[in-house]
CSV table of C-alpha atoms and ligand atoms in Angstrom, one decimal:
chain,number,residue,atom,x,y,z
A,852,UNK,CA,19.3,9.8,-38.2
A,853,UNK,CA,19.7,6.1,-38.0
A,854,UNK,CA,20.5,6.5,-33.8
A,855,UNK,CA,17.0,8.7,-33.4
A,856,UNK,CA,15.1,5.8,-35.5
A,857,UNK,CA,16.6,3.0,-33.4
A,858,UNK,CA,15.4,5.4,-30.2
A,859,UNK,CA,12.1,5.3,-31.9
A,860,UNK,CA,12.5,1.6,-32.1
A,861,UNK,CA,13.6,0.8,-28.3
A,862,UNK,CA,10.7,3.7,-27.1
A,863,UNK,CA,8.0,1.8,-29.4
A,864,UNK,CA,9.1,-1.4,-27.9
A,865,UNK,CA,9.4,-0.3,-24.4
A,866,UNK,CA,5.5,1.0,-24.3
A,867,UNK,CA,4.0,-2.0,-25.9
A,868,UNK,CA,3.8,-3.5,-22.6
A,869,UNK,CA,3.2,-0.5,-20.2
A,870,UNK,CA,-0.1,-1.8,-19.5
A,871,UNK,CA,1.7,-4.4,-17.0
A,872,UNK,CA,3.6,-1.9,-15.2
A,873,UNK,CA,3.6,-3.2,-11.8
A,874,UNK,CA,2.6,-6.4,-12.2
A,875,UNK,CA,4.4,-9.4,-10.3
A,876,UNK,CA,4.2,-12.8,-10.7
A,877,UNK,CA,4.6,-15.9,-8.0
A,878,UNK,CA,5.5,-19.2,-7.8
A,879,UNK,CA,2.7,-20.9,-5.6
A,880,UNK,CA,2.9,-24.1,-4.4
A,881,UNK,CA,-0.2,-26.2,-2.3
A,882,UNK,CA,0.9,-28.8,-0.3
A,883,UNK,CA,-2.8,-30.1,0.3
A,884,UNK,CA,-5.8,-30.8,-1.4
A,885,UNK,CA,-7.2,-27.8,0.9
A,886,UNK,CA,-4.5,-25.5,0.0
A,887,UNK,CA,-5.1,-26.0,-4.1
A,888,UNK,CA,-8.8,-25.4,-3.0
A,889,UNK,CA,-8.3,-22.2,-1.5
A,890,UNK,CA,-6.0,-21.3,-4.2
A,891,UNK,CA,-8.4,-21.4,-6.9
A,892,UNK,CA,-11.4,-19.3,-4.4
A,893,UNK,CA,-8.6,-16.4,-4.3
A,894,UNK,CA,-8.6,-16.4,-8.1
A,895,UNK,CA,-12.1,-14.2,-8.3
A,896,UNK,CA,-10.9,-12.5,-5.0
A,897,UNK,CA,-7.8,-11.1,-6.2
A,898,UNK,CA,-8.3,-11.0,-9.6
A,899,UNK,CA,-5.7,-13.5,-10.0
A,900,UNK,CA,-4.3,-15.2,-13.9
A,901,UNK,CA,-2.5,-18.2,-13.1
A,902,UNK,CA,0.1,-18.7,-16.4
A,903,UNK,CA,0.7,-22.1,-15.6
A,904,UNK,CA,-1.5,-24.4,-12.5
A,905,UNK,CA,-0.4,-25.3,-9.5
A,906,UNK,CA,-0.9,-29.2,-8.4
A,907,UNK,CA,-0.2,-30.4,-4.9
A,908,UNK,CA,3.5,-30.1,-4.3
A,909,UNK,CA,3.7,-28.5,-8.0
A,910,UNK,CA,4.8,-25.0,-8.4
A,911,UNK,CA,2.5,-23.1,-10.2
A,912,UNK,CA,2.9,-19.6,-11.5
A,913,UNK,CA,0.2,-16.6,-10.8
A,914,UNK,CA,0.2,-13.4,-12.4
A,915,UNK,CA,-1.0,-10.6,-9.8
A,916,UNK,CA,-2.2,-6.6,-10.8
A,917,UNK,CA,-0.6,-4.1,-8.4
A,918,UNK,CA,-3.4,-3.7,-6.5
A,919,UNK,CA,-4.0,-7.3,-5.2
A,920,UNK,CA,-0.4,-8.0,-4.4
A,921,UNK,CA,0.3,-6.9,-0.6
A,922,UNK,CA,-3.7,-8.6,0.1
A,923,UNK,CA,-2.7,-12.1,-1.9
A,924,UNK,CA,0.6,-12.4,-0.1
A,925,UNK,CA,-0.9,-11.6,3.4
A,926,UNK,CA,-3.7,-14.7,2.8
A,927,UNK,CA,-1.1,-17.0,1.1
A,928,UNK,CA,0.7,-16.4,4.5
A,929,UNK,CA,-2.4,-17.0,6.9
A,930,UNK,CA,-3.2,-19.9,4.9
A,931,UNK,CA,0.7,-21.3,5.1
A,932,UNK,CA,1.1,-21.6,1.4
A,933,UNK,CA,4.3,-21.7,0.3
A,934,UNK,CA,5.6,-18.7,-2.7
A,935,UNK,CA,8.1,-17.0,-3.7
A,936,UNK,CA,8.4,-14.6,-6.6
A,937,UNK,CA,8.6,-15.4,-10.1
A,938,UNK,CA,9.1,-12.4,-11.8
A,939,UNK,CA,9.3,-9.2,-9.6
A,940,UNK,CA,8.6,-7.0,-12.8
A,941,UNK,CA,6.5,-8.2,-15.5
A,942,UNK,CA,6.5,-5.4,-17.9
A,943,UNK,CA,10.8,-5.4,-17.5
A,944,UNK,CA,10.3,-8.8,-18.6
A,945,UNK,CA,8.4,-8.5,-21.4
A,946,UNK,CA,10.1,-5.6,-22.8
A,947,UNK,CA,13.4,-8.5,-22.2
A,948,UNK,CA,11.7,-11.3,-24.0
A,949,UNK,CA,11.0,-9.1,-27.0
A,950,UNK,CA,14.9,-8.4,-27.0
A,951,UNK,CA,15.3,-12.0,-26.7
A,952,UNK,CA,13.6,-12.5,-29.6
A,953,UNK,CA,14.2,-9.6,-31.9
A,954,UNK,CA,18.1,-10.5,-31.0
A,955,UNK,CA,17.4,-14.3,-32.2
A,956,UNK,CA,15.5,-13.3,-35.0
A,957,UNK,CA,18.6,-11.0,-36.4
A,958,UNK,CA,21.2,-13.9,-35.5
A,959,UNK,CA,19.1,-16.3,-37.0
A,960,UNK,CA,18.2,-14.8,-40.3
A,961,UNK,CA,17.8,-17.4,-42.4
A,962,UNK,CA,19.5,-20.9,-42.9
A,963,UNK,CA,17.2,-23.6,-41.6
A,964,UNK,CA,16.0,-27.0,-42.2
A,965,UNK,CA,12.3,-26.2,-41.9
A,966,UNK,CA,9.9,-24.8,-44.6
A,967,UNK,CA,8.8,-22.6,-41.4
A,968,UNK,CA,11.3,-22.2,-39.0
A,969,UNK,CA,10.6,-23.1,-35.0
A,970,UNK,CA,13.8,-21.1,-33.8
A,971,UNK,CA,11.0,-18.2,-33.0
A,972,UNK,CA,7.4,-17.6,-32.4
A,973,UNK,CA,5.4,-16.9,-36.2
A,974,UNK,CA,2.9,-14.5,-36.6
A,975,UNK,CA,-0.1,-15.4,-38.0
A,976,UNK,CA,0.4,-14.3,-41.6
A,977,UNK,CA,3.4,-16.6,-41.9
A,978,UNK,CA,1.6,-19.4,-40.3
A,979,UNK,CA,-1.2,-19.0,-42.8
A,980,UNK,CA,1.3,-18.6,-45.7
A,981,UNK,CA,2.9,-22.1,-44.6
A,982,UNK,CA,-1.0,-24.1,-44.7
A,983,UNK,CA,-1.4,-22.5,-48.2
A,984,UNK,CA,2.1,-23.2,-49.7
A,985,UNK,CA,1.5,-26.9,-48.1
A,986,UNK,CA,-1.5,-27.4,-49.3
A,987,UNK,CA,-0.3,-25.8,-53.0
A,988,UNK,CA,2.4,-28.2,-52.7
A,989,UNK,CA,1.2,-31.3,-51.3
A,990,UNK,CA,-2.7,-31.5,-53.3
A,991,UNK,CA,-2.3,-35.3,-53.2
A,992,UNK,CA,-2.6,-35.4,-49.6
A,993,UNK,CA,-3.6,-32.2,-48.3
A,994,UNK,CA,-6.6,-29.9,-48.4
A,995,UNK,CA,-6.8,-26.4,-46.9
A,996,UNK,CA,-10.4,-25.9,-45.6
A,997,UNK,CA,-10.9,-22.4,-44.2
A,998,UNK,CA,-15.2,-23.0,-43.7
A,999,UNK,CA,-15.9,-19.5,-41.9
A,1000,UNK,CA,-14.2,-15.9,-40.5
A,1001,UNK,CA,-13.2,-15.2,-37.3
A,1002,UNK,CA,-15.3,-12.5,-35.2
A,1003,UNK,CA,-12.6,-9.9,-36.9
A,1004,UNK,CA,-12.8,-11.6,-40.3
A,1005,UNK,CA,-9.6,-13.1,-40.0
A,1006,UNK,CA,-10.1,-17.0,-41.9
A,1007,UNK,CA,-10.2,-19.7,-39.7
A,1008,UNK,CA,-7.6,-22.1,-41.6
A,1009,UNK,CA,-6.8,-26.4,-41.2
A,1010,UNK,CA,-5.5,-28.5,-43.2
A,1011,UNK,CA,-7.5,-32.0,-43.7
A,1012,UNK,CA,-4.7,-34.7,-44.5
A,1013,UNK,CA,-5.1,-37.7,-45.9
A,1014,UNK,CA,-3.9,-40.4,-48.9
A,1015,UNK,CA,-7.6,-41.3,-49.7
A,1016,UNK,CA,-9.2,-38.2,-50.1
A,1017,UNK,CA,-11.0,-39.1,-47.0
A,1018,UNK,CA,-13.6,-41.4,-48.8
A,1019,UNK,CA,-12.0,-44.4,-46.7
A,1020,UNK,CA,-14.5,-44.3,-44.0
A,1021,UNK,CA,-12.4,-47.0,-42.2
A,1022,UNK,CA,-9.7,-44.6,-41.3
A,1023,UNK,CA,-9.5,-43.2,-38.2
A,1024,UNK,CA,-9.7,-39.7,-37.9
A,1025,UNK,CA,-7.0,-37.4,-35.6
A,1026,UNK,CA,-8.3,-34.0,-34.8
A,1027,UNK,CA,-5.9,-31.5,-33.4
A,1028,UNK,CA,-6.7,-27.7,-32.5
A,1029,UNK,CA,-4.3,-25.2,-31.1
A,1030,UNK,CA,-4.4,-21.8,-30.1
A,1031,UNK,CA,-7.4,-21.4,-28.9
A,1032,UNK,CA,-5.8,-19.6,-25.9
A,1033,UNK,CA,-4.0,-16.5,-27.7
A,1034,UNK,CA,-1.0,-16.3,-25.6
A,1035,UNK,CA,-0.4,-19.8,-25.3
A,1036,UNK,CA,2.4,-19.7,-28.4
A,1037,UNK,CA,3.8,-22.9,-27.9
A,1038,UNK,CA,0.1,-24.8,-29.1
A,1039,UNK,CA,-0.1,-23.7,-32.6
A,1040,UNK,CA,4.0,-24.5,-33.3
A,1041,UNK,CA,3.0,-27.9,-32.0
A,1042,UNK,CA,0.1,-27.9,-34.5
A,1043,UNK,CA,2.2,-27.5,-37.7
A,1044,UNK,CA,5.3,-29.2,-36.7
A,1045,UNK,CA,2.7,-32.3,-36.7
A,1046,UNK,CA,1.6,-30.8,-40.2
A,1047,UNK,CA,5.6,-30.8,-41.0
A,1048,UNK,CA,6.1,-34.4,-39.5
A,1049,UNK,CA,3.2,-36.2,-42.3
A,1050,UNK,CA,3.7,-33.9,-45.0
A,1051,UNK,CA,7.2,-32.7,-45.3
A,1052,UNK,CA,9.5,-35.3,-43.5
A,1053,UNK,CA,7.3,-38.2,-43.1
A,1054,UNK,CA,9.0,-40.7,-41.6
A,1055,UNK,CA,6.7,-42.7,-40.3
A,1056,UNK,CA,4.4,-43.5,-42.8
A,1057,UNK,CA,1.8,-45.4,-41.9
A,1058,UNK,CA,0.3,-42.8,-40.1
A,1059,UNK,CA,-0.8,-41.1,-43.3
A,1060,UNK,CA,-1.7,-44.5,-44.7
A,1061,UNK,CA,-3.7,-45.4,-42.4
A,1062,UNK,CA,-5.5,-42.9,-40.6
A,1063,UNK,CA,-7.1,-39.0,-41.8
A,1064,UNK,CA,-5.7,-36.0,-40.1
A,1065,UNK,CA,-7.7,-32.7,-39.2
A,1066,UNK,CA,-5.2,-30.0,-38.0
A,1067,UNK,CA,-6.3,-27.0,-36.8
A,1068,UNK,CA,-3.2,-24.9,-35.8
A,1069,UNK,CA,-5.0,-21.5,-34.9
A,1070,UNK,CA,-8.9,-21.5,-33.6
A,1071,UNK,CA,-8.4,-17.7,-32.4
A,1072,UNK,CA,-6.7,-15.7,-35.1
A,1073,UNK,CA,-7.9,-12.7,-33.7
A,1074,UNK,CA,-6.8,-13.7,-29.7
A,1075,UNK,CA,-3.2,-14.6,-31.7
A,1076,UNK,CA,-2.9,-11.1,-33.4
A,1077,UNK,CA,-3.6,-9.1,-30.4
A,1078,UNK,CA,-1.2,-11.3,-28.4
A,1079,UNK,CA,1.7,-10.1,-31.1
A,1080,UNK,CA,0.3,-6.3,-31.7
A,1081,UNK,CA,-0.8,-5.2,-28.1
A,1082,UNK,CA,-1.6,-7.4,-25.1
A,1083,UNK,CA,1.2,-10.1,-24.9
A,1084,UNK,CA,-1.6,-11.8,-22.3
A,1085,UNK,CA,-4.5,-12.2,-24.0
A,1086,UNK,CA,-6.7,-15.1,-23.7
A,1087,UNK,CA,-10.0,-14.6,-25.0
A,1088,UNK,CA,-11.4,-14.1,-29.0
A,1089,UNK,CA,-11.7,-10.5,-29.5
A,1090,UNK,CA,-15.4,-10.3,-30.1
A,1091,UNK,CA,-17.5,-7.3,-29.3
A,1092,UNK,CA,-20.9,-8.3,-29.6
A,1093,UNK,CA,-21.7,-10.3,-26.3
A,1094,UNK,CA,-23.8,-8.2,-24.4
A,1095,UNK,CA,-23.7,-4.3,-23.5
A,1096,UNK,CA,-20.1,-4.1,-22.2
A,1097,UNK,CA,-18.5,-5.9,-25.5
A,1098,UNK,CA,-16.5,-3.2,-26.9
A,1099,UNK,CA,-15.6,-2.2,-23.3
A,1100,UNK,CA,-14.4,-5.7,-22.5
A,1101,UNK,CA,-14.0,-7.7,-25.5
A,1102,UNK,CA,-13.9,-11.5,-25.9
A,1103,UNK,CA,-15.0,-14.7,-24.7
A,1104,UNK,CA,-12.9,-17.7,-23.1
A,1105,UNK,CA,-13.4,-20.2,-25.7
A,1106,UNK,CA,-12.5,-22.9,-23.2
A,1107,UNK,CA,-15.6,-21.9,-22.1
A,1108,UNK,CA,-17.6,-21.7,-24.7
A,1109,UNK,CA,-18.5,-25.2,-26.2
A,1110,UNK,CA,-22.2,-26.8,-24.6
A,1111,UNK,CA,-21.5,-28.7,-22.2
A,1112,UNK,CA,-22.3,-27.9,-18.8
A,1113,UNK,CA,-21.6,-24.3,-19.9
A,1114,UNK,CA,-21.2,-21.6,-17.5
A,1115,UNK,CA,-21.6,-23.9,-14.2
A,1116,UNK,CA,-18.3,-24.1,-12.7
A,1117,UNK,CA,-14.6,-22.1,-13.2
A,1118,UNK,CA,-16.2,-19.6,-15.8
A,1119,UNK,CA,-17.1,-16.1,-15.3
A,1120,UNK,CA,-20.9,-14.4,-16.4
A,1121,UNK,CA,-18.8,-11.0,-16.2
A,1122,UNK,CA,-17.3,-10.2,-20.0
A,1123,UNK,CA,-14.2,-8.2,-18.4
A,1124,UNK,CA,-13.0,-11.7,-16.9
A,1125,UNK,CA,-10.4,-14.1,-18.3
A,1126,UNK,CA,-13.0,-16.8,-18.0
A,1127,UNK,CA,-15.9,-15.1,-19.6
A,1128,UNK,CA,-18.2,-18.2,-21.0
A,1129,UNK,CA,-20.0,-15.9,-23.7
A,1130,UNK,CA,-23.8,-14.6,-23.5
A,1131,UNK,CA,-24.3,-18.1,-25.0
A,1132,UNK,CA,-22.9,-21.7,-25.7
A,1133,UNK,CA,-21.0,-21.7,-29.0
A,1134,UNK,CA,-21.5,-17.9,-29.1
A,1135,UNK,CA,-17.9,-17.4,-30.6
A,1136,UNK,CA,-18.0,-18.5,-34.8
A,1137,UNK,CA,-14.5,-19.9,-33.9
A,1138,UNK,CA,-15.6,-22.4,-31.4
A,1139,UNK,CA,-18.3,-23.4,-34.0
A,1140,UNK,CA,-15.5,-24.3,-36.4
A,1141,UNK,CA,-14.6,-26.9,-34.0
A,1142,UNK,CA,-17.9,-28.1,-33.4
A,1143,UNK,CA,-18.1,-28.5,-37.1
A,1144,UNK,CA,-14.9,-30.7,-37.3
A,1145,UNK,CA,-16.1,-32.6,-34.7
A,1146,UNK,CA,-19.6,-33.2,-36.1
A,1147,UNK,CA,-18.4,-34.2,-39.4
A,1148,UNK,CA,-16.4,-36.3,-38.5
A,1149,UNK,CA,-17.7,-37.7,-35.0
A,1150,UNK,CA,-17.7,-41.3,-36.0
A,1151,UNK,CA,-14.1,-41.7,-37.1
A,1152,UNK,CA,-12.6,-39.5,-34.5
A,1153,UNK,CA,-10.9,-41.7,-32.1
A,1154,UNK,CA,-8.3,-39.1,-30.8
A,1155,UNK,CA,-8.9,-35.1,-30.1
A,1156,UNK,CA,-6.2,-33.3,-28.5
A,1157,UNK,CA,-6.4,-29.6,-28.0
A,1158,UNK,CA,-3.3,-27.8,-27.4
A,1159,UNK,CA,-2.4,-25.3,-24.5
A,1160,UNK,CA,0.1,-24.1,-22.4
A,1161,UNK,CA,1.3,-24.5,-20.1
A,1162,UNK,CA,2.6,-26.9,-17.5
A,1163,UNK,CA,3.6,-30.3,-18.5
A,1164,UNK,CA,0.1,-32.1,-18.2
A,1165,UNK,CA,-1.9,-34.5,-20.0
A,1166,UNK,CA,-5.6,-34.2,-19.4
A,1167,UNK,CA,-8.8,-35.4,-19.6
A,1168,UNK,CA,-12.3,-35.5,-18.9
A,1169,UNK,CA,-14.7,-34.7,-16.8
A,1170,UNK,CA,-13.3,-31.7,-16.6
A,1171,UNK,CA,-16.2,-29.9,-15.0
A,1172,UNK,CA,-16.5,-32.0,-11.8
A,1173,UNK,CA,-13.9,-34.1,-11.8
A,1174,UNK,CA,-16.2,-37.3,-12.1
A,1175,UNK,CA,-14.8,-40.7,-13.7
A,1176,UNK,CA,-16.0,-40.9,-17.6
A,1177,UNK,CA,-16.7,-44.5,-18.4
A,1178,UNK,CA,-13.9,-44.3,-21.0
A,1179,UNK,CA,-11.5,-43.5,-18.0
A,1180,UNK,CA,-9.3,-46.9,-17.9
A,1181,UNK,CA,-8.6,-45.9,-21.8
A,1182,UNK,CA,-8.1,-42.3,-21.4
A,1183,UNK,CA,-5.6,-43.3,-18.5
A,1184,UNK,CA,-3.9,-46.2,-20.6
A,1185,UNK,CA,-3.5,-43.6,-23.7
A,1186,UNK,CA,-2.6,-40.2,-21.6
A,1187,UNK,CA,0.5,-42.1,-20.1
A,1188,UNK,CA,1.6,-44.2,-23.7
A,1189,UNK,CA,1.6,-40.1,-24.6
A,1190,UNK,CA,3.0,-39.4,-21.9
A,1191,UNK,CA,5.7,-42.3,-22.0
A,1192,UNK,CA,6.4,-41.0,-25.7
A,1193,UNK,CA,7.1,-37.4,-24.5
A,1194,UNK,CA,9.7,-39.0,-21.4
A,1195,UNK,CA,11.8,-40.9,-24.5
A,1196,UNK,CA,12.7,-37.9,-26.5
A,1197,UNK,CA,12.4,-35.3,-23.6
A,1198,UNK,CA,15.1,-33.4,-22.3
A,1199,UNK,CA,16.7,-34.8,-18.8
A,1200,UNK,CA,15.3,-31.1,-16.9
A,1201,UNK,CA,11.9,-30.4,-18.1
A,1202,UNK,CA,9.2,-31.0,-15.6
A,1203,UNK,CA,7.7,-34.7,-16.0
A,1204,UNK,CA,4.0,-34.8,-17.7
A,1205,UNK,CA,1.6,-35.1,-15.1
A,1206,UNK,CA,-1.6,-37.6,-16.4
A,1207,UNK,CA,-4.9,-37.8,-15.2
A,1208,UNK,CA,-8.8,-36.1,-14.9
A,1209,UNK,CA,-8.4,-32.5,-15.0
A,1210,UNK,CA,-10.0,-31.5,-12.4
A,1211,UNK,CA,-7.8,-33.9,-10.4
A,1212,UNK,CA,-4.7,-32.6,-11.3
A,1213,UNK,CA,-5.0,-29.2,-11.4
A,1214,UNK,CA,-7.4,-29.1,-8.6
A,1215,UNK,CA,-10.3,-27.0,-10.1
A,1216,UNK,CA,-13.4,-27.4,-12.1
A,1217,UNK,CA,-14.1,-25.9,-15.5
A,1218,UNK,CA,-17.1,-26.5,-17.6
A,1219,UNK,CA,-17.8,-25.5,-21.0
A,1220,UNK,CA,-14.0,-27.0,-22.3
A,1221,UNK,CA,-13.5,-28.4,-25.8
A,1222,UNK,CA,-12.4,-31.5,-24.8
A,1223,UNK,CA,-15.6,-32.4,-22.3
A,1224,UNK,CA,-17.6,-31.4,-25.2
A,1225,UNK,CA,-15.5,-33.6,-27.4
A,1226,UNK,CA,-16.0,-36.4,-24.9
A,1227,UNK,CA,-19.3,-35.7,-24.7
A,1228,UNK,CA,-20.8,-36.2,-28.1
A,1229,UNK,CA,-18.7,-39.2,-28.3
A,1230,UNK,CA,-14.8,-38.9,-29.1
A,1231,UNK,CA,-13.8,-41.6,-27.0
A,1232,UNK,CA,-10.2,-39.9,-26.7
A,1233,UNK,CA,-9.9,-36.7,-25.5
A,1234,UNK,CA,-7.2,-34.3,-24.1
A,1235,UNK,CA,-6.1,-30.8,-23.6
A,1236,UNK,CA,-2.5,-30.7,-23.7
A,1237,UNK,CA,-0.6,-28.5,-21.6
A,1238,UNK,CA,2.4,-27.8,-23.4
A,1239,UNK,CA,5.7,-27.2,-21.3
A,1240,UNK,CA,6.5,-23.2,-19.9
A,1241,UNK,CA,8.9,-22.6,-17.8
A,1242,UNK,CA,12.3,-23.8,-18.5
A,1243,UNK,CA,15.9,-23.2,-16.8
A,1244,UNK,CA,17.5,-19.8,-15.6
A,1245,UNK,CA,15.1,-17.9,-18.0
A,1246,UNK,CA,12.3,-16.7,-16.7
A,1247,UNK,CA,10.1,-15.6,-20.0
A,1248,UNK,CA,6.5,-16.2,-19.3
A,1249,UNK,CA,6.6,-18.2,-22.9
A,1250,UNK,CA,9.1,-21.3,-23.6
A,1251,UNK,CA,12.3,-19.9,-24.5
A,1252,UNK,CA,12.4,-19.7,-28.2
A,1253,UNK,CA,15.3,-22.0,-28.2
A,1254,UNK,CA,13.3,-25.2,-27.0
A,1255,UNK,CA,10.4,-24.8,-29.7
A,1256,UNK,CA,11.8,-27.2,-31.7
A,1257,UNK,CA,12.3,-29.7,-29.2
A,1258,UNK,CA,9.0,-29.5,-27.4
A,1259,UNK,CA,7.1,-29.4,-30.7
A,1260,UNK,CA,9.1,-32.7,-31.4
A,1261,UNK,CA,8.7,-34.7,-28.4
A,1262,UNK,CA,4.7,-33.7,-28.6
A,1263,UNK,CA,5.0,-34.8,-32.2
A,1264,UNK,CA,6.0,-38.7,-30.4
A,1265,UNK,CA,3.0,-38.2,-28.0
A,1266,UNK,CA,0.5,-37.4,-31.1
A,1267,UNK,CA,1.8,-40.4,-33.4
A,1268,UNK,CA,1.9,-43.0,-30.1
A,1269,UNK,CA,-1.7,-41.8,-29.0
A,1270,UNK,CA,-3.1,-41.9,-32.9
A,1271,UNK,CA,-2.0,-45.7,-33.1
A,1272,UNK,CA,-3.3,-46.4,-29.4
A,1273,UNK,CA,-6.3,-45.0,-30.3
A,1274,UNK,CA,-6.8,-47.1,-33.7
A,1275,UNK,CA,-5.9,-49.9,-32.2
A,1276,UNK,CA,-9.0,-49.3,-29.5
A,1277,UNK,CA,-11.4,-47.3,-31.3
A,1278,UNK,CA,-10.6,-47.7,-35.2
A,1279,UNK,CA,-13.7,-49.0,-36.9
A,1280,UNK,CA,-16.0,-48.3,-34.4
A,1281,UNK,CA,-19.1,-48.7,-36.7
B,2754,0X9,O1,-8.5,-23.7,-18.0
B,2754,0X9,C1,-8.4,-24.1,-19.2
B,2754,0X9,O2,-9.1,-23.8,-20.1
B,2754,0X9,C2,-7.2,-25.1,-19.5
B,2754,0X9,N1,-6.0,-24.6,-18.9
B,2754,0X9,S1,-5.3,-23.2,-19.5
B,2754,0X9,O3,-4.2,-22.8,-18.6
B,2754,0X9,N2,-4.6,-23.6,-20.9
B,2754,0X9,O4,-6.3,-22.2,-19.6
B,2754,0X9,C3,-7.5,-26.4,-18.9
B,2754,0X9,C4,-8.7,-27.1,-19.5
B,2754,0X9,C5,-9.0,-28.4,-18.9
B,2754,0X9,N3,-10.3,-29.0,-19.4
B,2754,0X9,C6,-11.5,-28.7,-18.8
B,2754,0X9,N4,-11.6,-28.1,-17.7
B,2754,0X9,N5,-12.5,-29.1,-19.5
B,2755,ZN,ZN1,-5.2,-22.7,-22.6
């Protein structure tokens, strides 16, 4: 009996992914401005999802559909841009990660030093169980605001921390949002190990003394879920009520979403893309929760970071055309003292953080983002974060499990250095 339900278990888990049968997915790397050009026009020609950019003489990683592969290798080879493959089959490594972490899971059981452990990837329901027991157990400092639903009714959950109840309209505020992007696992971890880092082992503590947090570990509960339950590469909210193909192709690229510039450049009109924009700006109720952080708080914000995955960069505006904001010396002087933070407790082989305009580094244009927006009603400081991927021999499409911990703890040093950077430029603005 007990061999037929583990059969059970191994078949359940082997067809969770069989919707990526035949999939590959390449290492490309451009070794000119024209190459990373043409790289990003083949993305609507073959359909293409790139997990983590390319930059010029930086490997990215491109996930391909069966159908596009033998047509995308022939033009990668007119066009002499290097590749090689990444992962040959996708759904064999999917159904391996899950071992990976089932086996961890087991091994690990129980004994560790965190209130929520970051030896593993937690589902949502965990996640919101650890901003409710914080907030139950921290009500000097911590409030859990959850203002609306998602599109499936999930709540939209932060935590607002602070030791003056926020009435100290000196303070700074830090915003940080995470998981807006449902596959990109690594972001919300990041988000509540900076929740961990001023509430449960605060060691540094003038950064709750002096300055007001807003952390926002999961903008797309519903994206999140479905990434855990039934598409491991989801990206979008799951909302059906866009336009006449909704419940055919669901959701909305909330990096997409947010007015500014919306739906001009690197975003698709067509709901069945990746980079759907939505039949409107601010058409998703999740991306209006960050809208209303950031309107509430507009003239204490002097650092947003959103948090994605992946590739090791540090970005910032304009991320739509790649022109120069007039806060660029200070974006630049506050990307690298991050950046410079991350080096210190990094480990010796993780790719180095690239810094700079967006649309610089990673070679293409994308309007409607959070942190244009951001920028664009006046946070002086704002960045997407693209958390690290790939790592070592083991060719996951998520961070190993193992490394959690320590990328979640060297981004915790970025977020501390950049808050105090950015107080000591912006705090007080009015
Ligand atoms: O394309 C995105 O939304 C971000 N990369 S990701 O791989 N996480 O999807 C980069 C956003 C950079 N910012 C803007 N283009 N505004
Ligand atoms: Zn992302």
């Amino acid at each position: 009996m007990k061999r037929i339900v583990l059969l059970f278990l191994a078949a359940a888990v082997f067809a969770k992914h069989e919707q990526y049968a035949g999939w590959s997915s390449y290492y490309v790397e451009p070794s000119t401005p024209e190459q990373l050009k043409m790289l990003g026009a083949l993305v609507p020609a073959f359909d293409l999802d790139f997990l983590a950019h390319a930059t010029i003489g930086r490997e990215g990683v491109v996930l391909v559909k069966p159908q596009y592969q033998a047509g995308f290798l022939q033009t990668l080879e007119k066009e002499g841009i290097t590749y090689r493959v990444h992962v040959a089959d996708v759904k064999g490594q999917l159904d391996f990660d899950d071992q990976v972490i089932e086996t961890r899971k087991r091994v690990a059981a129980a004994k560790h030093k965190y209130s929520m452990p970051y030896d593993n990837y937690q589902t949502i329901d965990v996640i919101d169980r650890y901003l409710e027991d914080i907030a139950n157990n921290h009500s000097d400092i911590v409030t859990l605001v959850s203002p609306n639903n998602s599109f499936e009714g999930h709540p939209i959950k932060y935590l607002k921390i602070s030791s003056s109840n926020f009435e100290d309209l000196s303070k700074p505020v830090i915003f940080i949002d995470g998981g807006i992007h449902a596959r990109e696992w690594i972001s919300p971890a990041s988000v509540t190990y900076a929740i961990h880092k001023l509430v449960e082992d605060l060691t540094e503590k003038d950064l709750v003394e002096n300055y007001d947090w807003v952390l926002l570990p999961i903008v797309n509960p519903d994206g999140y879920k479905y990434t855990f339950n039934k598409s491991r590469f989801w990206r979008k909210t799951r909302s059906t009520d866009q336009d006449a193909l909704g419940r055919l192709c669901p959701g909305v690229d909330g990096n997409r979403n947010y007015d500014f510039n919306w739906r001009t450049v690197g975003t698709s009109s067509n709901p069945c893309h990746d980079t759907f924009g939505g039949s409107r700006p601010f058409s998703e109720v999740e991306t209006r929760v960050v809208k209303g952080i950031l309107q509430e708080h507009l003239d204490r914000i002097t650092l947003y970071i959103s948090m994605h995955s992946y590739g090791s960069m540090i970005l910032y505006p304009w991320g739509h055309d790649g022109t120069v904001s007039p806060y660029e010396p200070d974006l630049k002087t506050v990307g690298n003292i991050m950046s410079d933070a991350i080096k210190k407790k990094a480990l010796s082989y993780f790719p180095a953080y690239a810094v700079g305009n967006s649309l610089r580094v990673i070679g293409y244009g994308a309007s409607g983002g959070s942190d244009d927006y951001a920028h664009s009603i006046g946070v002086p400081l704002s960045y997407t974060i693209e958390l690290p991927g790939l790592q070592g021999g083991y060719q996951g499409f998520h961070l190993d499990p193992q490394y959690i911990a320590q990328v979640c703890e060297e981004t915790w040093g970025a977020i501390a250095a950049g808050a105090r950077k950015s107080a000591e430029l912006f705090g007080k603005r009015k």
